[in-house]
Coordinates of C-alpha atoms in Angstrom, one line a residue:
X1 CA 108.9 91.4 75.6
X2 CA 109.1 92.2 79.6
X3 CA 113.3 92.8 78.6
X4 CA 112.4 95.4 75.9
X5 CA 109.9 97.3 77.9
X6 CA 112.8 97.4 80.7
X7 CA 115.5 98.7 78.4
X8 CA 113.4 100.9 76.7
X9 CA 112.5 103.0 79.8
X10 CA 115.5 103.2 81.4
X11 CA 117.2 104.1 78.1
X12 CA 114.5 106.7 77.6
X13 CA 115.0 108.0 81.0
X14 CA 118.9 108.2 80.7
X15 CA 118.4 110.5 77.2
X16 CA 115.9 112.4 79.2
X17 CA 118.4 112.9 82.0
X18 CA 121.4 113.5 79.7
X19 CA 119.7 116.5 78.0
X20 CA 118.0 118.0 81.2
X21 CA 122.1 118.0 82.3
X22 CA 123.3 119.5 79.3
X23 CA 121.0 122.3 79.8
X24 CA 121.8 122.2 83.6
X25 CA 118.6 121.5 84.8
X26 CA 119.3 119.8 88.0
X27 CA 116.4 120.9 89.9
X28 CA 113.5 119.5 87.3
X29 CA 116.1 115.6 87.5
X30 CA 115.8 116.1 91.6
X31 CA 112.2 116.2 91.2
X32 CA 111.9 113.6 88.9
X33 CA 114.3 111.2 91.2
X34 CA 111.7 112.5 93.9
X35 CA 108.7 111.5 92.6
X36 CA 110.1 107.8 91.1
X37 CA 111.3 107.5 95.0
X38 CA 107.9 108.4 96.3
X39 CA 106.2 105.9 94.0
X40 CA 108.4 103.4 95.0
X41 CA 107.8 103.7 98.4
X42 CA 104.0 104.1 98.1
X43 CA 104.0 100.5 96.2
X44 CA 106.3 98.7 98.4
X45 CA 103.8 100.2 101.8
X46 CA 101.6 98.9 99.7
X47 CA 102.2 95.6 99.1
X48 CA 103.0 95.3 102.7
X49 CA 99.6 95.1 103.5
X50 CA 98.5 92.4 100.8
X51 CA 99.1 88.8 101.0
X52 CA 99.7 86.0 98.9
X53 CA 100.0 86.6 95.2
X54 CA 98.7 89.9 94.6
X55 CA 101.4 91.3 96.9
X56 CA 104.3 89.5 95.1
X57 CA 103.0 90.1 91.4
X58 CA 102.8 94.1 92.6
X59 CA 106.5 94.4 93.9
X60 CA 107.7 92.4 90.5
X61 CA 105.2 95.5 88.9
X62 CA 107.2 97.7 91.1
X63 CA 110.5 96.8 89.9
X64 CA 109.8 96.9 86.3
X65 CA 108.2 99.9 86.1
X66 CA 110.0 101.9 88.8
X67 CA 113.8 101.0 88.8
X68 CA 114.6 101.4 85.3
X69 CA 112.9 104.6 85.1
X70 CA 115.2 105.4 88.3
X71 CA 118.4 104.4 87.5
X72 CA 118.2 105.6 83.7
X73 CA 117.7 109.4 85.6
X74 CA 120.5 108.5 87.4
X75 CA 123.2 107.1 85.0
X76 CA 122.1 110.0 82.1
X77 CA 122.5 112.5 84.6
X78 CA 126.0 111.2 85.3
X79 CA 126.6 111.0 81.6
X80 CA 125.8 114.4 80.8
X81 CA 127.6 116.1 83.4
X82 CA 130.5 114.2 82.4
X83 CA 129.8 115.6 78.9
X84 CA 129.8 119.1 80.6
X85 CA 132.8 118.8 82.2
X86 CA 134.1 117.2 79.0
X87 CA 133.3 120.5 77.0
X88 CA 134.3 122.5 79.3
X89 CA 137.9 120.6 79.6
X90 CA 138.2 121.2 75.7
X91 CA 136.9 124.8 75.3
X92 CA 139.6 126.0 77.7

């Protein structure tokens, strides 16, 4: 279930990224990388200052939730600046 949830959100993010390219919105993707950064960060200072447990099952939580997300912004922004360039290539 865990493995669904994972692909899910980082395939959601990669369409979200992929269509915020094609309409060269690079601005609103550098915020979004931003903020999934700045979450990142605030759970692993975070779970820095637990122990035991709690601090191990949060930075699992971290990972799940958080690097999907990130790398599905990264990879469809990739992807649909390719398909820019791509277009571009073929309309000239």
């Amino acid at each position: 279930m865990e493995m669904l949830v994972l692909i899910l959100v980082g395939l959601g993010a990669s369409v979200l990224a992929h269509m915020l390219s094609l309409r060269r919105l690079y601005s609103v993707l550098l915020v979004l990388l931003v903020l999934t950064g700045g979450l990142y960060a605030a759970i692993h200072w975070y779970v820095g200052t637990l122990e035991g447990w709690d601090g191990l099952t949060l930075a699992i939580f971290a990972l799940i939730a958080v690097m999907p997300f990130g790398g599905g912004l990264v990879l469809g922004g990739l992807t649909g600046w390719l398909h820019l360039r791509w277009k571009a290539g073929r309309n000239s």
